[in-house]
JSON list of C-alpha atoms in Angstrom, two decimals:
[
{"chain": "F", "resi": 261, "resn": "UNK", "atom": "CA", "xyz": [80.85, 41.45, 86.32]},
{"chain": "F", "resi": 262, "resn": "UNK", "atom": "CA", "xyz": [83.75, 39.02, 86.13]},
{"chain": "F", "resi": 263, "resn": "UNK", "atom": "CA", "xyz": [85.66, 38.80, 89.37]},
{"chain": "F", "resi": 264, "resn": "UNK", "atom": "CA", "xyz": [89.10, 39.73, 86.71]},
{"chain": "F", "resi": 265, "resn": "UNK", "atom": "CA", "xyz": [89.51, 42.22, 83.83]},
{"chain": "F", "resi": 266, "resn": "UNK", "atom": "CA", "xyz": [91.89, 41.75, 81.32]},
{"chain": "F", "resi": 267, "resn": "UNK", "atom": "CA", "xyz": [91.93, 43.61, 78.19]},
{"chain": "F", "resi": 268, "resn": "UNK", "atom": "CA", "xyz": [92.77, 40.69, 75.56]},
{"chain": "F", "resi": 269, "resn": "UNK", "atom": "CA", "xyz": [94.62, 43.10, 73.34]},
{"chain": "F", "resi": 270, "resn": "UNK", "atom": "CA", "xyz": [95.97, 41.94, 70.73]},
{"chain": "F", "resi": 271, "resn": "UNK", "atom": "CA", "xyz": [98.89, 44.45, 71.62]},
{"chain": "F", "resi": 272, "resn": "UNK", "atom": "CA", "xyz": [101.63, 45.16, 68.94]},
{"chain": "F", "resi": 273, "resn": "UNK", "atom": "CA", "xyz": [104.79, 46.46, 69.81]},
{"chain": "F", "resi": 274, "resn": "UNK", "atom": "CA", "xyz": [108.04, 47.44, 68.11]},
{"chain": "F", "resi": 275, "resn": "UNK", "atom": "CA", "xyz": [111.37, 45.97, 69.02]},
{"chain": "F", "resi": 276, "resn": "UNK", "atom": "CA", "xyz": [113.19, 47.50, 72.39]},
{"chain": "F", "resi": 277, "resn": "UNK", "atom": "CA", "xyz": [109.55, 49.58, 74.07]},
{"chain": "F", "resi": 278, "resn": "UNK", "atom": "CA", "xyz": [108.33, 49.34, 77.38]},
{"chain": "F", "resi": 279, "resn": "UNK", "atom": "CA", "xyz": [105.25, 47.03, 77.29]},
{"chain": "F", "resi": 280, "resn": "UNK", "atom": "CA", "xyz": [102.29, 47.46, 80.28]},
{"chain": "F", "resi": 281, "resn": "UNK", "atom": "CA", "xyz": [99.91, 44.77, 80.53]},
{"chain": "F", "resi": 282, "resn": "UNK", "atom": "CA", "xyz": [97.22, 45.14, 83.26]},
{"chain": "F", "resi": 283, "resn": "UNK", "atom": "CA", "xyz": [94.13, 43.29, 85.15]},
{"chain": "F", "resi": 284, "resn": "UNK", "atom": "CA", "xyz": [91.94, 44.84, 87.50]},
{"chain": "F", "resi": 285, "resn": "UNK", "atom": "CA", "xyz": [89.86, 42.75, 90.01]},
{"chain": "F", "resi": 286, "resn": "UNK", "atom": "CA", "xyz": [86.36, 42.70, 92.69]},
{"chain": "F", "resi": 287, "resn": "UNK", "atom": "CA", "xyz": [87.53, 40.76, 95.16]},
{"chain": "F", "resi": 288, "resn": "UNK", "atom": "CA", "xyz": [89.00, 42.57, 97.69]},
{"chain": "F", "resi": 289, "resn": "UNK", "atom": "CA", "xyz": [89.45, 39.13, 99.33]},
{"chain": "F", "resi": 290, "resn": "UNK", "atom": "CA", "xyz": [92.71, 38.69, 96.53]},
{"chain": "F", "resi": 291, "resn": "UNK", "atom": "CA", "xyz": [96.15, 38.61, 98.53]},
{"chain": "F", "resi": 292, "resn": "UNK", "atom": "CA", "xyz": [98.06, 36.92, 95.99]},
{"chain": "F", "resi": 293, "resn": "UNK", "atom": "CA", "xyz": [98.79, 37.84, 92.48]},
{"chain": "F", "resi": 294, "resn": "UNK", "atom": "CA", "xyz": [100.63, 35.79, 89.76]},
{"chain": "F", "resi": 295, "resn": "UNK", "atom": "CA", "xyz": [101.83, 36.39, 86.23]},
{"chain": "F", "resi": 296, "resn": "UNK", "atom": "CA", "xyz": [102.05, 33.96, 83.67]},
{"chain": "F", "resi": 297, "resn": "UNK", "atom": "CA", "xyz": [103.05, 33.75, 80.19]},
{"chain": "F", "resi": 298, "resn": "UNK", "atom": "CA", "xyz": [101.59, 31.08, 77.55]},
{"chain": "F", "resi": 299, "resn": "UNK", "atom": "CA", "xyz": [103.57, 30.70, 74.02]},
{"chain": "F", "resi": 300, "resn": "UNK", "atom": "CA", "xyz": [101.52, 29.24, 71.20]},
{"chain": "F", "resi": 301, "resn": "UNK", "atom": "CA", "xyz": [101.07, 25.49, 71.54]},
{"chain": "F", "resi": 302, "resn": "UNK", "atom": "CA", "xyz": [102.79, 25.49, 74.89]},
{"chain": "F", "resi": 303, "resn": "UNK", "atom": "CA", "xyz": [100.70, 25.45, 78.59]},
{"chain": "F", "resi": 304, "resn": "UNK", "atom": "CA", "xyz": [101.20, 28.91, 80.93]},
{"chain": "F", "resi": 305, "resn": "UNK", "atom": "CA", "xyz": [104.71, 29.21, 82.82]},
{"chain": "F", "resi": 306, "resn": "UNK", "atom": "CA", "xyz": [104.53, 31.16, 85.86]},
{"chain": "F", "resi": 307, "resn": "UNK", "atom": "CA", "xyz": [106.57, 34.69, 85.36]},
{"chain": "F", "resi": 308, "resn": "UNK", "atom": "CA", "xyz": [105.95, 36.61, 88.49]},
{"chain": "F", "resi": 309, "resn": "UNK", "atom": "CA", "xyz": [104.37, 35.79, 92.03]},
{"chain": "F", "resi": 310, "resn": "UNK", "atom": "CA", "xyz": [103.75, 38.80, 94.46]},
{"chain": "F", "resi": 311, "resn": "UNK", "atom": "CA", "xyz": [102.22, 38.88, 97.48]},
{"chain": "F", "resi": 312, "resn": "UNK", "atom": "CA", "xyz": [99.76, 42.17, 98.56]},
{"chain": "F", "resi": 313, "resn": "UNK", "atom": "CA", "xyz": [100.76, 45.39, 97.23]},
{"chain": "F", "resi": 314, "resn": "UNK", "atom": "CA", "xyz": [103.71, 46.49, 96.23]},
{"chain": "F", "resi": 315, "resn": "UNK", "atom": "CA", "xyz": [106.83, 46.29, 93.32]},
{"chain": "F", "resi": 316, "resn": "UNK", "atom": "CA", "xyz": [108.57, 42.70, 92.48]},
{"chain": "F", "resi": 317, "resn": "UNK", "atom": "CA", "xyz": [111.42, 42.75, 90.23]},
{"chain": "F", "resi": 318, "resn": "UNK", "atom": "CA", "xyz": [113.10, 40.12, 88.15]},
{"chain": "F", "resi": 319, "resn": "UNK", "atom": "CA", "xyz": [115.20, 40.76, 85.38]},
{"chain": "F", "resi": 320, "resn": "UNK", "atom": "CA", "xyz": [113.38, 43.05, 82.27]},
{"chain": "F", "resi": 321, "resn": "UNK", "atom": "CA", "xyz": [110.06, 41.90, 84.37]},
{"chain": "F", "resi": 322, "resn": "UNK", "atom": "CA", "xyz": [108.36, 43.81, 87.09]},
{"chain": "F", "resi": 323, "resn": "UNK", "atom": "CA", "xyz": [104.96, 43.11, 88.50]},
{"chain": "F", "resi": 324, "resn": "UNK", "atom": "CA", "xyz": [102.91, 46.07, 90.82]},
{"chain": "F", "resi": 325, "resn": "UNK", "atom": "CA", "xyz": [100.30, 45.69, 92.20]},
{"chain": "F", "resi": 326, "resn": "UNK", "atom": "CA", "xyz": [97.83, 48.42, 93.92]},
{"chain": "F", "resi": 327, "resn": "UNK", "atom": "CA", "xyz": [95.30, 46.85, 96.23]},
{"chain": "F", "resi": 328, "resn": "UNK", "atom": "CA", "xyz": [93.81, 49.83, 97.48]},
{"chain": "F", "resi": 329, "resn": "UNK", "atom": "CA", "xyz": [92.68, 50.38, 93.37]},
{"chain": "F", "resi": 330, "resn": "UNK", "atom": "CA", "xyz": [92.19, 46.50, 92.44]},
{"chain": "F", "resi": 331, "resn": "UNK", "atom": "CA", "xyz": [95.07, 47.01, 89.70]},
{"chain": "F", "resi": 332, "resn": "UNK", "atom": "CA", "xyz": [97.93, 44.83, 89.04]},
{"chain": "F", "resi": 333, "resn": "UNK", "atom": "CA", "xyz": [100.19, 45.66, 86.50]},
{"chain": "F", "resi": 334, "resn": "UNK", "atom": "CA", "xyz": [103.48, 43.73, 84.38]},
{"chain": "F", "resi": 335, "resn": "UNK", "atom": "CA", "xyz": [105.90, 46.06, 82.84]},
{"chain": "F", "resi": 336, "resn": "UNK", "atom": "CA", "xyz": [108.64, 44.60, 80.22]},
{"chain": "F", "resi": 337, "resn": "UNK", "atom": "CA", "xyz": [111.16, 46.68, 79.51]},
{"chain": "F", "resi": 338, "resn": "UNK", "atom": "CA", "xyz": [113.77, 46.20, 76.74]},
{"chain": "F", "resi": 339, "resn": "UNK", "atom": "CA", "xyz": [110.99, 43.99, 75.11]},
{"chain": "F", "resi": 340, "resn": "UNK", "atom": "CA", "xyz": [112.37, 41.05, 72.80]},
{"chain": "F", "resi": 341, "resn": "UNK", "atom": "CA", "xyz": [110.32, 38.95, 69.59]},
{"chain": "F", "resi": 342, "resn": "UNK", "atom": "CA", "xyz": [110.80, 36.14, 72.33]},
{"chain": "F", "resi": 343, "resn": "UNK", "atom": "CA", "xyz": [108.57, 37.77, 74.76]},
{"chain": "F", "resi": 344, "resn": "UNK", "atom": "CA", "xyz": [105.80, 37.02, 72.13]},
{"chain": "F", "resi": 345, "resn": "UNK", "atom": "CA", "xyz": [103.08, 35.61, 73.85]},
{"chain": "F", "resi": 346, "resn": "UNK", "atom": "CA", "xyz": [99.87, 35.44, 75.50]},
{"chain": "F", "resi": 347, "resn": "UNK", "atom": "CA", "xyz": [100.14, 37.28, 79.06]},
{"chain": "F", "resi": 348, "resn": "UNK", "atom": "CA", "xyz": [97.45, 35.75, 81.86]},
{"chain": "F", "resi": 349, "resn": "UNK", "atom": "CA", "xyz": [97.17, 37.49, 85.50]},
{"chain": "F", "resi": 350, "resn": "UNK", "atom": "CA", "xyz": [96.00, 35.16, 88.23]},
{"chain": "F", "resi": 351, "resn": "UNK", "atom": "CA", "xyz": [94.89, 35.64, 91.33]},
{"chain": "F", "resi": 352, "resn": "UNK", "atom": "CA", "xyz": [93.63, 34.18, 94.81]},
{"chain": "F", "resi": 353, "resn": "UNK", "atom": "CA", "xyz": [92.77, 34.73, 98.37]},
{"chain": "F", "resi": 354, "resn": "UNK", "atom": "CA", "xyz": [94.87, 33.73, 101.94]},
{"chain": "F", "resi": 355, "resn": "UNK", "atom": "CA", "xyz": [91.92, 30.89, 101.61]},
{"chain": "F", "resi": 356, "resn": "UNK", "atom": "CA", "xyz": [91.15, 28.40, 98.58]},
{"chain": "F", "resi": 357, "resn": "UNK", "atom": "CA", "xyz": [95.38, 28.77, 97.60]},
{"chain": "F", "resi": 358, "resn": "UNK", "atom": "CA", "xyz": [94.43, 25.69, 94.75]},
{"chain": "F", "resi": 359, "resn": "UNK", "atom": "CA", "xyz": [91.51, 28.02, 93.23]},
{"chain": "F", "resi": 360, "resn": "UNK", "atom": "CA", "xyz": [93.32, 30.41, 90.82]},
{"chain": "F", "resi": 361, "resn": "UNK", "atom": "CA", "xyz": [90.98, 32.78, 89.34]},
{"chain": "F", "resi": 362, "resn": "UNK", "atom": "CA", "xyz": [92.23, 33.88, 85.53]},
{"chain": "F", "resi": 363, "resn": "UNK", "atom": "CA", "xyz": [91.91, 37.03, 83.82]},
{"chain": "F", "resi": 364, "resn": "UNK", "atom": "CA", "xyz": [90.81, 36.37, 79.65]},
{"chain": "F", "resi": 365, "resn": "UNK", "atom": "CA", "xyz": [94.97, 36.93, 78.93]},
{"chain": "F", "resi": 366, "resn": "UNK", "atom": "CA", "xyz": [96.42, 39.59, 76.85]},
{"chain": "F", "resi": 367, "resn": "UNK", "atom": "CA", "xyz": [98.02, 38.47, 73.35]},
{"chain": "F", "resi": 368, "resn": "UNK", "atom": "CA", "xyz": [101.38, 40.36, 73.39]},
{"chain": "F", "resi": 369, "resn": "UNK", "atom": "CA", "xyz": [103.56, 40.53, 69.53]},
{"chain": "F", "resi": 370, "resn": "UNK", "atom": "CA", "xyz": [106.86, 42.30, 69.53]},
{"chain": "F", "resi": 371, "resn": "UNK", "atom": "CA", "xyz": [107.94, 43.04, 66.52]},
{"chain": "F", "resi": 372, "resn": "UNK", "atom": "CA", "xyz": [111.87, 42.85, 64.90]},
{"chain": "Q", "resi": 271, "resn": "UNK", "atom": "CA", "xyz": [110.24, 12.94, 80.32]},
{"chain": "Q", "resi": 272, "resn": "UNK", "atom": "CA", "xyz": [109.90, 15.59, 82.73]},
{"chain": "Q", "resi": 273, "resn": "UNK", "atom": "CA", "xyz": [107.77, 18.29, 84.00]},
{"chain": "Q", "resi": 274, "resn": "UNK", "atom": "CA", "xyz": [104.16, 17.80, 83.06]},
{"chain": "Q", "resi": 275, "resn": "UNK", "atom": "CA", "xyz": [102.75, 15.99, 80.18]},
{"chain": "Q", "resi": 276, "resn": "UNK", "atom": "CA", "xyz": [99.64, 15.44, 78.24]},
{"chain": "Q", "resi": 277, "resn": "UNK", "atom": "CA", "xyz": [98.31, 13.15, 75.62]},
{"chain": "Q", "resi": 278, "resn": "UNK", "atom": "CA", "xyz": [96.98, 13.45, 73.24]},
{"chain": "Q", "resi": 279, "resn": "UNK", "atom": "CA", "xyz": [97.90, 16.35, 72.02]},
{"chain": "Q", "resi": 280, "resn": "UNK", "atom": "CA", "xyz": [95.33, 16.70, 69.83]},
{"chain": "Q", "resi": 281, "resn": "UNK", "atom": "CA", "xyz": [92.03, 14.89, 69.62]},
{"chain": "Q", "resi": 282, "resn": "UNK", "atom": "CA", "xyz": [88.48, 15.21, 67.27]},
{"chain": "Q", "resi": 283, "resn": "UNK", "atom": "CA", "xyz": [85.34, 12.96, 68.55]},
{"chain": "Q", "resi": 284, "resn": "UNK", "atom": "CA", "xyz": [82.27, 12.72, 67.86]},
{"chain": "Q", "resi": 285, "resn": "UNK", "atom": "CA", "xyz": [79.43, 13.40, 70.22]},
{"chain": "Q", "resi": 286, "resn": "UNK", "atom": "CA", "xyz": [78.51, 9.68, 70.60]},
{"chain": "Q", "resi": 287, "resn": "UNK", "atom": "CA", "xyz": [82.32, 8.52, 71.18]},
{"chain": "Q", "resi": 288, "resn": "UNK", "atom": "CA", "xyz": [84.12, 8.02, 74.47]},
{"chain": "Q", "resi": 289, "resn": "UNK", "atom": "CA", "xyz": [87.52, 8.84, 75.10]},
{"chain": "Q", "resi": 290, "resn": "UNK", "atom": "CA", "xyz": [90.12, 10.17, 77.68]},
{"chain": "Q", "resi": 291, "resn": "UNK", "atom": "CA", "xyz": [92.57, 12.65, 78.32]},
{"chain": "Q", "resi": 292, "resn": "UNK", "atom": "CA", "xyz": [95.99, 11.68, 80.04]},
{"chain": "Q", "resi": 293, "resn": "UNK", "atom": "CA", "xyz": [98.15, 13.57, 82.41]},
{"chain": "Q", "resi": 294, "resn": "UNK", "atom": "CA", "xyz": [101.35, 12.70, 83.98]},
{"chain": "Q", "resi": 295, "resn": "UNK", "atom": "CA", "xyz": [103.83, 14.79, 86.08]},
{"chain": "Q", "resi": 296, "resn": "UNK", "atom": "CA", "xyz": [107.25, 14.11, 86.71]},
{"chain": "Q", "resi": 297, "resn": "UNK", "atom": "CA", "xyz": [107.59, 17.18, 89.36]},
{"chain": "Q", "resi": 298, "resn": "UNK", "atom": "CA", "xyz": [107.11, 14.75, 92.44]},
{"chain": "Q", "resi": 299, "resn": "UNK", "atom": "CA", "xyz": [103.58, 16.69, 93.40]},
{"chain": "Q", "resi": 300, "resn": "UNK", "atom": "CA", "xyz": [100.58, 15.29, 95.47]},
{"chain": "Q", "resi": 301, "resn": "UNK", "atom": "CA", "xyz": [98.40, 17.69, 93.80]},
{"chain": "Q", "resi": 302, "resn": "UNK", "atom": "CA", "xyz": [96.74, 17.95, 90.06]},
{"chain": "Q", "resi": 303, "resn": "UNK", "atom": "CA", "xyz": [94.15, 20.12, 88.28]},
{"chain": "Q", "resi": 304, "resn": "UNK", "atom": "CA", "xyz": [92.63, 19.80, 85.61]},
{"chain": "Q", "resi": 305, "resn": "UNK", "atom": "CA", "xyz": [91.70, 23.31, 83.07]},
{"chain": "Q", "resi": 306, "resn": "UNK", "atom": "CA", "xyz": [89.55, 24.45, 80.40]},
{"chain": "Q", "resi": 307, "resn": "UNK", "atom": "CA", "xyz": [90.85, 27.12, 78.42]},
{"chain": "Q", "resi": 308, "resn": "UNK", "atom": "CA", "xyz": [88.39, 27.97, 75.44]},
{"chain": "Q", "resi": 309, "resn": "UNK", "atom": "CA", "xyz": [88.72, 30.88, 72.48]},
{"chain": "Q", "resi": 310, "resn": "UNK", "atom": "CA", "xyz": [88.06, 34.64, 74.32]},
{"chain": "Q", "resi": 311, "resn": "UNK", "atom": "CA", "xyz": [87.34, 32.96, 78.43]},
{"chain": "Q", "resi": 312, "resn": "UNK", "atom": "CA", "xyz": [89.59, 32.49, 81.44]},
{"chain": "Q", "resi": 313, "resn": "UNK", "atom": "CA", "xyz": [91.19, 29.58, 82.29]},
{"chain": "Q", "resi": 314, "resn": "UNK", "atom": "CA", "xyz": [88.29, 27.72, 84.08]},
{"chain": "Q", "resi": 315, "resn": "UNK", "atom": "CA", "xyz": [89.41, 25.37, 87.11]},
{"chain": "Q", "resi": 316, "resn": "UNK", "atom": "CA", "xyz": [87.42, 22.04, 86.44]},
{"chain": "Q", "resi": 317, "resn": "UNK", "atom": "CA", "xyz": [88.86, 19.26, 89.19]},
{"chain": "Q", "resi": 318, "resn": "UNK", "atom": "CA", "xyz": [91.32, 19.43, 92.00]},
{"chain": "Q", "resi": 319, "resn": "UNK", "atom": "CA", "xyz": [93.25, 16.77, 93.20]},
{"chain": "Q", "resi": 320, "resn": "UNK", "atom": "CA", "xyz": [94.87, 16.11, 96.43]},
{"chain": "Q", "resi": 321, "resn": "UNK", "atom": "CA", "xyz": [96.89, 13.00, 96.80]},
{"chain": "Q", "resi": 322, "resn": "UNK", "atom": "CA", "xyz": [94.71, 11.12, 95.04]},
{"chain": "Q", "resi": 323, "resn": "UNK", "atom": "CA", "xyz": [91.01, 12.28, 96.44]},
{"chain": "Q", "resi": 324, "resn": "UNK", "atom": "CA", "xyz": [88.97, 14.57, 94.52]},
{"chain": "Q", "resi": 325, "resn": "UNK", "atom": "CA", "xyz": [89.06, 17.77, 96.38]},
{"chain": "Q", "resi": 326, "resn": "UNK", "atom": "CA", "xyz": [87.23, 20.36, 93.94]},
{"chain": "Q", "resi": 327, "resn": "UNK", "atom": "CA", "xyz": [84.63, 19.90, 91.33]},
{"chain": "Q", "resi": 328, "resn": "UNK", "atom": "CA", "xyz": [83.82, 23.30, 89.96]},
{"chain": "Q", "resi": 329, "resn": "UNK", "atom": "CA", "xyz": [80.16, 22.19, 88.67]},
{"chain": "Q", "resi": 330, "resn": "UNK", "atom": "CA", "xyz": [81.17, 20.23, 85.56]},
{"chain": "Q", "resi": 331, "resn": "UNK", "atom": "CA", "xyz": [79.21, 18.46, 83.88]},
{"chain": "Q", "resi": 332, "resn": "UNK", "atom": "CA", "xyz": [78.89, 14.58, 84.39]},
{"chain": "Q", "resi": 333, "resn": "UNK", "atom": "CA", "xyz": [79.98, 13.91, 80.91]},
{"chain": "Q", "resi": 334, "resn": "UNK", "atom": "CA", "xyz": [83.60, 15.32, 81.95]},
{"chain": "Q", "resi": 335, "resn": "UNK", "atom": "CA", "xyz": [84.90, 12.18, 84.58]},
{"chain": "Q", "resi": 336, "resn": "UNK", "atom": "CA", "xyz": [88.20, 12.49, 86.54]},
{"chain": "Q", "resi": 337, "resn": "UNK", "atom": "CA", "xyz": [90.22, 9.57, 87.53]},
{"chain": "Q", "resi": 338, "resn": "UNK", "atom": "CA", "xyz": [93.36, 10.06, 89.50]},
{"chain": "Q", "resi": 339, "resn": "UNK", "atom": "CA", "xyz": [95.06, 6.82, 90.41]},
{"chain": "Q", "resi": 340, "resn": "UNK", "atom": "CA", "xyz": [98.30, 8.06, 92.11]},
{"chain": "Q", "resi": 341, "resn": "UNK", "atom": "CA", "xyz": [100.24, 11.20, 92.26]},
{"chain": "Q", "resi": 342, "resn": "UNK", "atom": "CA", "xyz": [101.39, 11.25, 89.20]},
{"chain": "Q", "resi": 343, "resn": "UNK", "atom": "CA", "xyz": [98.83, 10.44, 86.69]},
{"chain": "Q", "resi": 344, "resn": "UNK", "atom": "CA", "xyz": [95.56, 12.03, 85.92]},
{"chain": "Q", "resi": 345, "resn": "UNK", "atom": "CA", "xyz": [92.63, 11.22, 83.77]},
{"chain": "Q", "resi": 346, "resn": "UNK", "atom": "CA", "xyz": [89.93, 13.31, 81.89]},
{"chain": "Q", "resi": 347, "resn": "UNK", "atom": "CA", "xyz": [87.04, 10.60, 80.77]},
{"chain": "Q", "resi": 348, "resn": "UNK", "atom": "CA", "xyz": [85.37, 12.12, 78.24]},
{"chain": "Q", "resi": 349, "resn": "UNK", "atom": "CA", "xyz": [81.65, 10.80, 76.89]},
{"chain": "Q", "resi": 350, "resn": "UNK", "atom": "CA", "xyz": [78.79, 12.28, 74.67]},
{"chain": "Q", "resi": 351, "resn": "UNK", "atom": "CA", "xyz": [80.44, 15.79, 74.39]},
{"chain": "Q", "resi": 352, "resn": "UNK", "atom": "CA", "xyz": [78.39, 18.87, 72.71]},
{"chain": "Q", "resi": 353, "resn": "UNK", "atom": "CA", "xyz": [80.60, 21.22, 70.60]},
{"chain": "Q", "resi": 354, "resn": "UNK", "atom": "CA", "xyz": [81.02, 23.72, 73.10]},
{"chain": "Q", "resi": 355, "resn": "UNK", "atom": "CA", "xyz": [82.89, 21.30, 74.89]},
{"chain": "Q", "resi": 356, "resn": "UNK", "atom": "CA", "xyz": [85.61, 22.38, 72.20]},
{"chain": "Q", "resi": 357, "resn": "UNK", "atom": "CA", "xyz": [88.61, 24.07, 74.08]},
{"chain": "Q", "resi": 358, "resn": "UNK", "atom": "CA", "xyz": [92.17, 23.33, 75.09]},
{"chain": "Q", "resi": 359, "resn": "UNK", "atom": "CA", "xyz": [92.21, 20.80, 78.21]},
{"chain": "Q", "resi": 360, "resn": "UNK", "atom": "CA", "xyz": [95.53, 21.45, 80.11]},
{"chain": "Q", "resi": 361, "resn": "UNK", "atom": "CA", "xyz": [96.85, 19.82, 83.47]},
{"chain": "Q", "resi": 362, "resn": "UNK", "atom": "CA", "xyz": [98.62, 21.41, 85.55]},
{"chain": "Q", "resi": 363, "resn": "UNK", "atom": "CA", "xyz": [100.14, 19.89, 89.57]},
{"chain": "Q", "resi": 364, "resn": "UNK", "atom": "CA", "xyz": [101.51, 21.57, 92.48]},
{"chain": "Q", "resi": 365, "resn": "UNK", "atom": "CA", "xyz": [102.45, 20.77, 95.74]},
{"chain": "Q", "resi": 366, "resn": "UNK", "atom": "CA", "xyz": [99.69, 20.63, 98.33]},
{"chain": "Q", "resi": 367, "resn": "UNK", "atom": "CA", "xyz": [99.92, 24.17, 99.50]},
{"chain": "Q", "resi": 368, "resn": "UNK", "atom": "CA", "xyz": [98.39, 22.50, 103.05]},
{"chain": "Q", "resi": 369, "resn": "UNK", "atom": "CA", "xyz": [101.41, 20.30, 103.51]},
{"chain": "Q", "resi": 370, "resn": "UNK", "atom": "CA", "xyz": [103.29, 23.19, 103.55]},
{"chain": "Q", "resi": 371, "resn": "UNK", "atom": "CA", "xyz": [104.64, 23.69, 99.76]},
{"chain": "Q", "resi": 372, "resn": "UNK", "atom": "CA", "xyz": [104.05, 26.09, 97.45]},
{"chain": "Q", "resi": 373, "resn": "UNK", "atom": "CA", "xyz": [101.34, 26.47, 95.53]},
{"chain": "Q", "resi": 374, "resn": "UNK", "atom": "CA", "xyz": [102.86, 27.27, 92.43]},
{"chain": "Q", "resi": 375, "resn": "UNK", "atom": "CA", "xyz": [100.95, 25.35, 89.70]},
{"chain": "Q", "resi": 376, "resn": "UNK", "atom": "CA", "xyz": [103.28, 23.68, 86.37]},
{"chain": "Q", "resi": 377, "resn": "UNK", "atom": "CA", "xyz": [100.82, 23.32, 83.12]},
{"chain": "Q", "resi": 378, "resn": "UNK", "atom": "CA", "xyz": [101.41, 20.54, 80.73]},
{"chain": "Q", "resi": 379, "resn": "UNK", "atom": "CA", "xyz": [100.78, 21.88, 76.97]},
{"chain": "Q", "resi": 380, "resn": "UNK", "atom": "CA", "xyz": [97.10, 20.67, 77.15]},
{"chain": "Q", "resi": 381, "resn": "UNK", "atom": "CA", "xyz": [95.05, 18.48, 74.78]},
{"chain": "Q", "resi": 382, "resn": "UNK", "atom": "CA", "xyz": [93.49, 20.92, 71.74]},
{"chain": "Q", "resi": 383, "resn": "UNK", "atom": "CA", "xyz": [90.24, 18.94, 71.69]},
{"chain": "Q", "resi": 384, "resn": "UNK", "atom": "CA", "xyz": [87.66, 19.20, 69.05]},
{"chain": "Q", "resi": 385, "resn": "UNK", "atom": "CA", "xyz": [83.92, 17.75, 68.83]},
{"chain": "Q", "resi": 386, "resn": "UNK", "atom": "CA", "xyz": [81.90, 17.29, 65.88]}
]
C-alpha cells in the first residue's frame, strides 16, 4: 500500500465549478500537509501549507484536512483555465521535516 | 536569474555516456534536494543536502552521484544509465528547517532526461 493516495484524474471541468481534489494517507505519524501545483514544463509551487486538522483559506483556495480519517482535501472555487495544472499533496511528520512524501498528483483542465 | 534553476533542460544519453545535471538557487538556502519525478509515480526524494554535507540518500543507485560544492549549486553525475532511469530530474532548496527556517521547498523546472 503506498503511504499516499491520489487519484491521478485526469479531471475535466467547465469554466466557474467548484473543483475537489483529494489524497488520503497510512501514516498516522503525518502532522503536516502541503499543496502544490505543477504547470506543464514548470517544477511544483507550493499552494497551501496546513498544519494538523483543520480549514486553511487563501483566496479561491482552501485546503482541509481530517486526521482522524487520513483525508486531506483542496477545494477551488470560481475555477479559472489558469488553474490548469497538475495538483500534488505532500506530506510529512513533526520528524524527518526535509522528507516530503508525494501523492501520484491529480491532472486538473478547466475548460473556457 | 533568480529562484531555482536547472540545466539542461533537456538531455538524451546513451547508456555508455556520462553526463551531469546542474542546479543553482538564488533563494539564499543552505539546503538542496534533488527529485525524480517519472510518468504515473510520486515525486521520489533522491539526495538531501545540508550546507554542503550529504544528509539523505534514499537508496539510489551508484550510477546517480551528487556533488554539492556550496550552497548554492548542486550536481547530479550521471553514468551508464538504463532506460528506466528516464524521468524528469528537478531540484528543489529550502532553508534548513533545523536552523530554525522553514521548510518550505522551491523546485527549479527540472531536467526532462531521456536514455537510449
Amino acid at each position: 500500500q503506498k503511504e499516499v493516495e491520489q487519484d491521478p484524474g485526469p479531471l475535466s471541468v467547465p469554466e466557474g465549478a467548484i473543483v475537489s481534489l483529494n489524497c488520503t494517507y497510512s501514516n498516522s505519524a503525518f502532522q503536516y500537509f502541503m499543496w502544490y501545483r505543477q504547470y506543464s514544463r514548470k517544477g511544483p509551487e507550493l499552494l497551501m501549507y496546513t498544519y494538523s486538522s483543520g480549514n486553511k483559506e487563501d483566496g479561491r483556495f482552501t485546503a482541509q484536512v481530517d486526521k482522524s480519517s487520513k483525508y486531506i482535501s483542496l477545494f477551488i472555487r470560481d475555477s479559472q483555465p489558469s488553474d490548469s495544472a497538475t495538483y500534488l499533496c505532500a506530506m510529512r511528520g513533526i520528524q524527518g521535516a526535509q522528507k516530503l512524501v508525494f501523492g501520484q498528483g491529480t491532472r486538473l483542465t478547466i475548460n473556457p | 536569474e533568480t529562484g531555482v534553476t536547472q540545466t539542461p533542460r533537456h538531455l538524451v544519453m546513451g547508456m555508455t555516456n556520462k553526463k551531469s545535471l546542474k542546479c543553482e538557487q538564488h533563494l539564499g538556502h543552505n539546503a538542496m534536494y534533488w527529485y525524480k519525478q517519472s510518468a504515473k509515480k510520486p515525486l521520489e526524494l533522491m539526495f538531501v543536502y545540508n550546507f554542503k554535507e550529504q544528509t539523505e540518500n534514499n537508496s539510489v543507485p551508484s550510477r546517480f552521484s551528487p556533488e554539492c560544492p556550496n550552497s548554492s549549486h548542486l550536481f547530479l553525475h550521471l553514468h551508464t544509465l538504463q532506460p528506466e532511469d528516464s524521468a524528469l530530474y528537478l531540484c528543489a532548496s529550502s532553508q534548513d528547517p533545523g536552523q530554525g527556517g522553514t521548510d518550505t521547498q522551491y523546485f527549479g523546472p527540472g531536467t526532462r532526461l531521456t536514455v537510449l
